[in-house]
């Protein structure tokens, strides 16, 4: 390894040779110790600890937005346990948080920055962050790989994409820059790492060579030069006033620029020229908070732009540097723990396999000239000795071995933050309430909880809290199954299932919401008020009713009166039957669940609203007559929902049919008998009338026959039949005369007409349940002299295949006709 780095220096340009000399001069002459590190590297952390212990600096400066300096008391509090992160939010706090850029500055216990701060504090040094404020960096920076949920303040993408690093990895037989890093730096004995000068110089060589791959324009565009201008200026300020040595810990990619700027090199002018003439003044004061973080988001393999892959492994490696057994014993423990974890999940990894894996890993390490097995050696040993098929390592597929590897290598640690001061009270409130409800927030592992809120009052409290978290979009809770009163689904179910997991993004969202209210309920009220104003402008009864349901399920029933008033007002102006019926059905569902939702007397006001909604629906029913091919599906759905709403109100126990229900019945009957009304709507209303006893079976059969009679429009006939099947599909099976009428009508359609309406017919019959479809198939088969089993064949063809087949059939029939075989062809037709 040392030979490889020495060879790299031999090929280095004069600029780097001069910079290396300046690095040493700054250290020995000026007492400024510039230590370039890889973020979250145990090797760098060991060296930084040894450096601080040896030189006893008067100041320790760390890369990171300078506004983080005020959070040092919380970071240094013994109750703060990594992994943690400083959270920054850029943008206007008054915009609701949706456009604010979230930046995370993560710290693990093996992060060199964390070790520098803790060791510096123990040495009595002044501590400070010296990088540009997050707001300045976020405004124009590219995404560092953290996605829409937040970016990382630290980044190493330049090193990962360096051509020089890639060539060096290829030369040394390493598969990527991560394995190259392990090969050159992590695979060093503890005593050698404590020789911090050697490690600092070697890391400088590695990063400086990579930096030369980038043009000055690219470094200016990504903000690196501006950041380095501020960092170098802050370092110079501290060095000028410090009573002793100054230790500076930054990402290694910046070290070359900082050395050249501080040493006065001509190459440093690109950085120095960006400093403002009057200096940077006092430290920036921007909002930032300390939140808990977890191993999942530290993992570079999951998208974190400055992460080491497999944080669980590197945490073990850091611990091994402080244990008597050392890294070699830790490597053995990794393989044993993976085998044990896989066996506990049912994979049955034997002791012999574990022994073979240990031997395999050590032989691989020796072959690759490493003193002990590193991460890739261990993964290769697991693949060779534990894997039986290609999917064994698939953790997403819940494979035992994959889950065990993920647990050991990725880790599951979730840090903790000292209470008070560094995080908004909203975060502490949410955590405290979750713990009081026995919802685990000790780590980021997803967990499932089953609730019976209908019969167990204690479960109602948990459901209300989980629903409140879901409404606030914290990312903590997600309903998996069960009754959903807001969406109006599954209301007949008793048990409900929720999945919950406390992640750093939960705390980030809580921080975003802190300006909207002092408590979770206060924030919910603010968001509900905002949504109420939007719903007022939409003039949608369903939208307002959804807010009513949301208000109820999160336990804010004292906020119902203004929403109830808005529903009443909206019913007078809502032009959509679908919206009116959907909203009122939602309210009727709340009324039925009034006991478990603890609505009290306010439940009756919701039932009154549902009755008022029926009156509005009666006024809008005539509009259904105008439904065409593009709107008939929505019209039929509204009819089915309206029928259910009438039943809901009737079943509520009110004395006798209401006037509104009577008005709905009369309006529906009028549309049903309207000749120019939508055939699909008339078909559905006819079926409903038969089911309700307002029409006889004979009336239905007569109308079906009339629509399917020779000369009738097949499109209209199919629409009418589709409406019947949408409303009451079982009538086709339970009314033999209707089956005969449909069978005869379809038989008399000519081939072109049948082909034209076939897609609509196919869709109409989908309203039958599978068992009903099978019974219908049996009757059709019997009518045609065959069996249902002969008809029930699955052929993997697409719509295009079917269309092509029909065209071929038509051409074949034409050819047979020209050859005098037309009669034979007609006998085999459809």
PDB file of N, CA and C in Angstrom, residues 211-284:
ATOM      1  N   UNK A 211      -8.230  15.671  -7.125  1.00  0.00           N
ATOM      2  CA  UNK A 211      -8.706  17.042  -7.350  1.00  0.00           C
ATOM      3  C   UNK A 211      -8.235  17.575  -8.707  1.00  0.00           C
ATOM      4  N   UNK A 212      -7.081  17.167  -9.145  1.00  0.00           N
ATOM      5  CA  UNK A 212      -6.559  17.671 -10.410  1.00  0.00           C
ATOM      6  C   UNK A 212      -7.384  17.213 -11.609  1.00  0.00           C
ATOM      7  N   UNK A 213      -8.317  16.283 -11.401  1.00  0.00           N
ATOM      8  CA  UNK A 213      -9.199  15.852 -12.486  1.00  0.00           C
ATOM      9  C   UNK A 213     -10.260  16.899 -12.809  1.00  0.00           C
ATOM     10  N   UNK A 214     -10.407  17.911 -11.969  1.00  0.00           N
ATOM     11  CA  UNK A 214     -11.510  18.861 -12.113  1.00  0.00           C
ATOM     12  C   UNK A 214     -10.984  20.234 -12.507  1.00  0.00           C
ATOM     13  N   UNK A 215     -11.618  20.831 -13.507  1.00  0.00           N
ATOM     14  CA  UNK A 215     -11.261  22.174 -13.936  1.00  0.00           C
ATOM     15  C   UNK A 215     -11.768  23.208 -12.925  1.00  0.00           C
ATOM     16  N   UNK A 216     -11.117  24.372 -12.933  1.00  0.00           N
ATOM     17  CA  UNK A 216     -11.512  25.434 -12.006  1.00  0.00           C
ATOM     18  C   UNK A 216     -12.960  25.855 -12.223  1.00  0.00           C
ATOM     19  N   UNK A 217     -13.419  25.843 -13.472  1.00  0.00           N
ATOM     20  CA  UNK A 217     -14.797  26.246 -13.758  1.00  0.00           C
ATOM     21  C   UNK A 217     -15.788  25.314 -13.085  1.00  0.00           C
ATOM     22  N   UNK A 218     -15.500  24.014 -13.099  1.00  0.00           N
ATOM     23  CA  UNK A 218     -16.397  23.045 -12.466  1.00  0.00           C
ATOM     24  C   UNK A 218     -16.435  23.243 -10.954  1.00  0.00           C
ATOM     25  N   UNK A 219     -15.284  23.532 -10.358  1.00  0.00           N
ATOM     26  CA  UNK A 219     -15.221  23.742  -8.914  1.00  0.00           C
ATOM     27  C   UNK A 219     -15.918  25.037  -8.514  1.00  0.00           C
ATOM     28  N   UNK A 220     -15.875  26.018  -9.398  1.00  0.00           N
ATOM     29  CA  UNK A 220     -16.607  27.258  -9.116  1.00  0.00           C
ATOM     30  C   UNK A 220     -18.107  27.019  -9.227  1.00  0.00           C
ATOM     31  N   UNK A 221     -18.505  26.229 -10.231  1.00  0.00           N
ATOM     32  CA  UNK A 221     -19.934  26.001 -10.466  1.00  0.00           C
ATOM     33  C   UNK A 221     -20.576  25.220  -9.334  1.00  0.00           C
ATOM     34  N   UNK A 222     -19.864  24.257  -8.753  1.00  0.00           N
ATOM     35  CA  UNK A 222     -20.482  23.465  -7.680  1.00  0.00           C
ATOM     36  C   UNK A 222     -20.311  24.094  -6.292  1.00  0.00           C
ATOM     37  N   UNK A 223     -19.713  25.289  -6.242  1.00  0.00           N
ATOM     38  CA  UNK A 223     -19.607  26.003  -4.975  1.00  0.00           C
ATOM     39  C   UNK A 223     -18.387  25.678  -4.157  1.00  0.00           C
ATOM     40  N   UNK A 224     -17.524  24.773  -4.642  1.00  0.00           N
ATOM     41  CA  UNK A 224     -16.358  24.375  -3.843  1.00  0.00           C
ATOM     42  C   UNK A 224     -15.433  25.554  -3.563  1.00  0.00           C
ATOM     43  N   UNK A 225     -15.153  26.387  -4.563  1.00  0.00           N
ATOM     44  CA  UNK A 225     -14.201  27.489  -4.376  1.00  0.00           C
ATOM     45  C   UNK A 225     -14.733  28.517  -3.375  1.00  0.00           C
ATOM     46  N   UNK A 226     -16.027  28.820  -3.435  1.00  0.00           N
ATOM     47  CA  UNK A 226     -16.600  29.775  -2.481  1.00  0.00           C
ATOM     48  C   UNK A 226     -16.502  29.233  -1.058  1.00  0.00           C
ATOM     49  N   UNK A 227     -16.769  27.975  -0.904  1.00  0.00           N
ATOM     50  CA  UNK A 227     -16.687  27.371   0.430  1.00  0.00           C
ATOM     51  C   UNK A 227     -15.247  27.385   0.933  1.00  0.00           C
ATOM     52  N   UNK A 228     -14.320  27.056   0.062  1.00  0.00           N
ATOM     53  CA  UNK A 228     -12.916  27.021   0.464  1.00  0.00           C
ATOM     54  C   UNK A 228     -12.388  28.419   0.768  1.00  0.00           C
ATOM     55  N   UNK A 229     -12.944  29.430   0.100  1.00  0.00           N
ATOM     56  CA  UNK A 229     -12.551  30.810   0.418  1.00  0.00           C
ATOM     57  C   UNK A 229     -12.938  31.140   1.847  1.00  0.00           C
ATOM     58  N   UNK A 230     -14.145  30.771   2.251  1.00  0.00           N
ATOM     59  CA  UNK A 230     -14.586  31.065   3.624  1.00  0.00           C
ATOM     60  C   UNK A 230     -13.800  30.206   4.621  1.00  0.00           C
ATOM     61  N   UNK A 231     -13.636  28.922   4.328  1.00  0.00           N
ATOM     62  CA  UNK A 231     -12.922  28.067   5.276  1.00  0.00           C
ATOM     63  C   UNK A 231     -11.492  28.547   5.481  1.00  0.00           C
ATOM     64  N   UNK A 232     -10.808  28.892   4.390  1.00  0.00           N
ATOM     65  CA  UNK A 232      -9.417  29.341   4.544  1.00  0.00           C
ATOM     66  C   UNK A 232      -9.350  30.652   5.317  1.00  0.00           C
ATOM     67  N   UNK A 233     -10.334  31.546   5.101  1.00  0.00           N
ATOM     68  CA  UNK A 233     -10.345  32.815   5.841  1.00  0.00           C
ATOM     69  C   UNK A 233     -10.587  32.573   7.328  1.00  0.00           C
ATOM     70  N   UNK A 234     -11.512  31.719   7.661  1.00  0.00           N
ATOM     71  CA  UNK A 234     -11.787  31.428   9.079  1.00  0.00           C
ATOM     72  C   UNK A 234     -10.588  30.754   9.739  1.00  0.00           C
ATOM     73  N   UNK A 235      -9.920  29.868   9.007  1.00  0.00           N
ATOM     74  CA  UNK A 235      -8.728  29.217   9.566  1.00  0.00           C
ATOM     75  C   UNK A 235      -7.662  30.263   9.852  1.00  0.00           C
ATOM     76  N   UNK A 236      -7.463  31.192   8.918  1.00  0.00           N
ATOM     77  CA  UNK A 236      -6.454  32.241   9.111  1.00  0.00           C
ATOM     78  C   UNK A 236      -6.796  33.116  10.307  1.00  0.00           C
ATOM     79  N   UNK A 237      -8.071  33.419  10.489  1.00  0.00           N
ATOM     80  CA  UNK A 237      -8.493  34.232  11.638  1.00  0.00           C
ATOM     81  C   UNK A 237      -8.138  33.530  12.944  1.00  0.00           C
ATOM     82  N   UNK A 238      -8.452  32.258  13.061  1.00  0.00           N
ATOM     83  CA  UNK A 238      -8.159  31.510  14.295  1.00  0.00           C
ATOM     84  C   UNK A 238      -6.656  31.354  14.500  1.00  0.00           C
ATOM     85  N   UNK A 239      -5.936  31.093  13.409  1.00  0.00           N
ATOM     86  CA  UNK A 239      -4.486  30.922  13.540  1.00  0.00           C
ATOM     87  C   UNK A 239      -3.810  32.199  14.022  1.00  0.00           C
ATOM     88  N   UNK A 240      -4.356  33.345  13.612  1.00  0.00           N
ATOM     89  CA  UNK A 240      -3.751  34.627  13.994  1.00  0.00           C
ATOM     90  C   UNK A 240      -3.931  34.931  15.467  1.00  0.00           C
ATOM     91  N   UNK A 241      -4.964  34.398  16.089  1.00  0.00           N
ATOM     92  CA  UNK A 241      -5.246  34.727  17.494  1.00  0.00           C
ATOM     93  C   UNK A 241      -5.038  33.556  18.442  1.00  0.00           C
ATOM     94  N   UNK A 242      -4.788  32.372  17.895  1.00  0.00           N
ATOM     95  CA  UNK A 242      -4.683  31.188  18.750  1.00  0.00           C
ATOM     96  C   UNK A 242      -3.422  31.223  19.592  1.00  0.00           C
ATOM     97  N   UNK A 243      -3.527  30.730  20.805  1.00  0.00           N
ATOM     98  CA  UNK A 243      -2.372  30.675  21.704  1.00  0.00           C
ATOM     99  C   UNK A 243      -1.542  29.423  21.490  1.00  0.00           C
ATOM    100  N   UNK A 244      -2.035  28.522  20.659  1.00  0.00           N
ATOM    101  CA  UNK A 244      -1.312  27.277  20.432  1.00  0.00           C
ATOM    102  C   UNK A 244      -1.687  26.696  19.089  1.00  0.00           C
ATOM    103  N   UNK A 245      -1.423  25.413  18.891  1.00  0.00           N
ATOM    104  CA  UNK A 245      -1.708  24.792  17.600  1.00  0.00           C
ATOM    105  C   UNK A 245      -3.202  24.839  17.251  1.00  0.00           C
ATOM    106  N   UNK A 246      -3.481  24.792  15.958  1.00  0.00           N
ATOM    107  CA  UNK A 246      -4.856  24.755  15.442  1.00  0.00           C
ATOM    108  C   UNK A 246      -4.996  23.487  14.608  1.00  0.00           C
ATOM    109  N   UNK A 247      -5.986  22.682  14.930  1.00  0.00           N
ATOM    110  CA  UNK A 247      -6.282  21.468  14.167  1.00  0.00           C
ATOM    111  C   UNK A 247      -7.500  21.738  13.297  1.00  0.00           C
ATOM    112  N   UNK A 248      -7.377  21.438  12.002  1.00  0.00           N
ATOM    113  CA  UNK A 248      -8.461  21.684  11.049  1.00  0.00           C
ATOM    114  C   UNK A 248      -8.819  20.355  10.395  1.00  0.00           C
ATOM    115  N   UNK A 249     -10.083  19.939  10.543  1.00  0.00           N
ATOM    116  CA  UNK A 249     -10.562  18.674   9.985  1.00  0.00           C
ATOM    117  C   UNK A 249     -11.581  18.991   8.895  1.00  0.00           C
ATOM    118  N   UNK A 250     -11.235  18.660   7.652  1.00  0.00           N
ATOM    119  CA  UNK A 250     -12.140  18.889   6.523  1.00  0.00           C
ATOM    120  C   UNK A 250     -12.108  17.672   5.612  1.00  0.00           C
ATOM    121  N   UNK A 251     -13.058  17.634   4.692  1.00  0.00           N
ATOM    122  CA  UNK A 251     -13.015  16.613   3.666  1.00  0.00           C
ATOM    123  C   UNK A 251     -11.723  16.725   2.880  1.00  0.00           C
ATOM    124  N   UNK A 252     -11.124  15.585   2.548  1.00  0.00           N
ATOM    125  CA  UNK A 252      -9.793  15.581   1.935  1.00  0.00           C
ATOM    126  C   UNK A 252      -9.781  16.294   0.584  1.00  0.00           C
ATOM    127  N   UNK A 253     -10.907  16.348  -0.092  1.00  0.00           N
ATOM    128  CA  UNK A 253     -10.950  16.997  -1.398  1.00  0.00           C
ATOM    129  C   UNK A 253     -10.605  18.481  -1.296  1.00  0.00           C
ATOM    130  N   UNK A 254     -10.859  19.093  -0.137  1.00  0.00           N
ATOM    131  CA  UNK A 254     -10.607  20.523   0.032  1.00  0.00           C
ATOM    132  C   UNK A 254      -9.177  20.837   0.490  1.00  0.00           C
ATOM    133  N   UNK A 255      -8.435  19.842   0.924  1.00  0.00           N
ATOM    134  CA  UNK A 255      -7.156  20.116   1.580  1.00  0.00           C
ATOM    135  C   UNK A 255      -6.177  20.823   0.654  1.00  0.00           C
ATOM    136  N   UNK A 256      -6.075  20.391  -0.588  1.00  0.00           N
ATOM    137  CA  UNK A 256      -5.140  21.021  -1.514  1.00  0.00           C
ATOM    138  C   UNK A 256      -5.436  22.513  -1.656  1.00  0.00           C
ATOM    139  N   UNK A 257      -6.714  22.863  -1.834  1.00  0.00           N
ATOM    140  CA  UNK A 257      -7.081  24.270  -1.994  1.00  0.00           C
ATOM    141  C   UNK A 257      -6.774  25.066  -0.730  1.00  0.00           C
ATOM    142  N   UNK A 258      -7.024  24.485   0.436  1.00  0.00           N
ATOM    143  CA  UNK A 258      -6.773  25.193   1.693  1.00  0.00           C
ATOM    144  C   UNK A 258      -5.274  25.406   1.908  1.00  0.00           C
ATOM    145  N   UNK A 259      -4.476  24.406   1.601  1.00  0.00           N
ATOM    146  CA  UNK A 259      -3.029  24.541   1.745  1.00  0.00           C
ATOM    147  C   UNK A 259      -2.524  25.659   0.847  1.00  0.00           C
ATOM    148  N   UNK A 260      -2.935  25.652  -0.410  1.00  0.00           N
ATOM    149  CA  UNK A 260      -2.439  26.652  -1.352  1.00  0.00           C
ATOM    150  C   UNK A 260      -2.907  28.058  -0.987  1.00  0.00           C
ATOM    151  N   UNK A 261      -4.136  28.180  -0.466  1.00  0.00           N
ATOM    152  CA  UNK A 261      -4.627  29.499  -0.066  1.00  0.00           C
ATOM    153  C   UNK A 261      -3.885  30.016   1.164  1.00  0.00           C
ATOM    154  N   UNK A 262      -3.656  29.156   2.144  1.00  0.00           N
ATOM    155  CA  UNK A 262      -3.008  29.586   3.387  1.00  0.00           C
ATOM    156  C   UNK A 262      -1.503  29.802   3.208  1.00  0.00           C
ATOM    157  N   UNK A 263      -0.884  29.072   2.274  1.00  0.00           N
ATOM    158  CA  UNK A 263       0.557  29.188   2.073  1.00  0.00           C
ATOM    159  C   UNK A 263       0.912  30.294   1.098  1.00  0.00           C
ATOM    160  N   UNK A 264      -0.091  30.926   0.479  1.00  0.00           N
ATOM    161  CA  UNK A 264       0.188  32.002  -0.469  1.00  0.00           C
ATOM    162  C   UNK A 264       0.640  31.514  -1.823  1.00  0.00           C
ATOM    163  N   UNK A 265       0.351  30.292  -2.193  1.00  0.00           N
ATOM    164  CA  UNK A 265       0.732  29.746  -3.488  1.00  0.00           C
ATOM    165  C   UNK A 265      -0.035  30.453  -4.596  1.00  0.00           C
ATOM    166  N   UNK A 266       0.563  30.604  -5.764  1.00  0.00           N
ATOM    167  CA  UNK A 266      -0.179  31.197  -6.896  1.00  0.00           C
ATOM    168  C   UNK A 266      -1.448  30.421  -7.230  1.00  0.00           C
ATOM    169  N   UNK A 267      -1.400  29.116  -7.030  1.00  0.00           N
ATOM    170  CA  UNK A 267      -2.595  28.320  -7.308  1.00  0.00           C
ATOM    171  C   UNK A 267      -3.727  28.615  -6.313  1.00  0.00           C
ATOM    172  N   UNK A 268      -3.393  29.194  -5.181  1.00  0.00           N
ATOM    173  CA  UNK A 268      -4.406  29.521  -4.188  1.00  0.00           C
ATOM    174  C   UNK A 268      -5.192  30.773  -4.507  1.00  0.00           C
ATOM    175  N   UNK A 269      -4.783  31.509  -5.542  1.00  0.00           N
ATOM    176  CA  UNK A 269      -5.452  32.758  -5.871  1.00  0.00           C
ATOM    177  C   UNK A 269      -6.908  32.523  -6.279  1.00  0.00           C
ATOM    178  N   UNK A 270      -7.190  31.396  -6.901  1.00  0.00           N
ATOM    179  CA  UNK A 270      -8.563  31.096  -7.304  1.00  0.00           C
ATOM    180  C   UNK A 270      -9.497  31.058  -6.101  1.00  0.00           C
ATOM    181  N   UNK A 271      -8.950  30.699  -4.934  1.00  0.00           N
ATOM    182  CA  UNK A 271      -9.743  30.663  -3.698  1.00  0.00           C
ATOM    183  C   UNK A 271      -9.708  32.015  -2.998  1.00  0.00           C
ATOM    184  N   UNK A 272      -8.504  32.571  -2.818  1.00  0.00           N
ATOM    185  CA  UNK A 272      -8.347  33.813  -2.057  1.00  0.00           C
ATOM    186  C   UNK A 272      -9.110  34.964  -2.718  1.00  0.00           C
ATOM    187  N   UNK A 273      -9.131  34.986  -4.051  1.00  0.00           N
ATOM    188  CA  UNK A 273      -9.796  36.087  -4.758  1.00  0.00           C
ATOM    189  C   UNK A 273     -11.294  36.117  -4.517  1.00  0.00           C
ATOM    190  N   UNK A 274     -11.850  35.067  -4.005  1.00  0.00           N
ATOM    191  CA  UNK A 274     -13.291  35.013  -3.760  1.00  0.00           C
ATOM    192  C   UNK A 274     -13.674  35.514  -2.369  1.00  0.00           C
ATOM    193  N   UNK A 275     -12.697  35.836  -1.551  1.00  0.00           N
ATOM    194  CA  UNK A 275     -13.012  36.381  -0.228  1.00  0.00           C
ATOM    195  C   UNK A 275     -13.478  37.831  -0.370  1.00  0.00           C
ATOM    196  N   UNK A 276     -14.488  38.223   0.383  1.00  0.00           N
ATOM    197  CA  UNK A 276     -14.917  39.633   0.330  1.00  0.00           C
ATOM    198  C   UNK A 276     -13.836  40.546   0.901  1.00  0.00           C
ATOM    199  N   UNK A 277     -13.788  41.756   0.389  1.00  0.00           N
ATOM    200  CA  UNK A 277     -12.738  42.693   0.806  1.00  0.00           C
ATOM    201  C   UNK A 277     -12.769  42.968   2.294  1.00  0.00           C
ATOM    202  N   UNK A 278     -13.929  43.043   2.871  1.00  0.00           N
ATOM    203  CA  UNK A 278     -14.042  43.341   4.295  1.00  0.00           C
ATOM    204  C   UNK A 278     -14.081  42.121   5.183  1.00  0.00           C
ATOM    205  N   UNK A 279     -13.804  40.948   4.635  1.00  0.00           N
ATOM    206  CA  UNK A 279     -13.865  39.730   5.437  1.00  0.00           C
ATOM    207  C   UNK A 279     -15.287  39.225   5.587  1.00  0.00           C
ATOM    208  N   UNK A 280     -15.441  38.157   6.324  1.00  0.00           N
ATOM    209  CA  UNK A 280     -16.751  37.527   6.477  1.00  0.00           C
ATOM    210  C   UNK A 280     -17.504  37.986   7.723  1.00  0.00           C
ATOM    211  N   UNK A 281     -16.850  38.707   8.590  1.00  0.00           N
ATOM    212  CA  UNK A 281     -17.523  39.222   9.764  1.00  0.00           C
ATOM    213  C   UNK A 281     -17.857  38.145  10.769  1.00  0.00           C
ATOM    214  N   UNK A 282     -18.917  38.428  11.557  1.00  0.00           N
ATOM    215  CA  UNK A 282     -19.329  37.495  12.607  1.00  0.00           C
ATOM    216  C   UNK A 282     -19.876  36.211  11.997  1.00  0.00           C
ATOM    217  N   UNK A 283     -19.888  35.151  12.805  1.00  0.00           N
ATOM    218  CA  UNK A 283     -20.419  33.878  12.344  1.00  0.00           C
ATOM    219  C   UNK A 283     -21.879  34.040  11.929  1.00  0.00           C
ATOM    220  N   UNK A 284     -22.248  33.338  10.881  1.00  0.00           N
ATOM    221  CA  UNK A 284     -23.634  33.380  10.409  1.00  0.00           C
ATOM    222  C   UNK A 284     -24.560  32.830  11.485  1.00  0.00           C
TER     223      UNK A 284
END
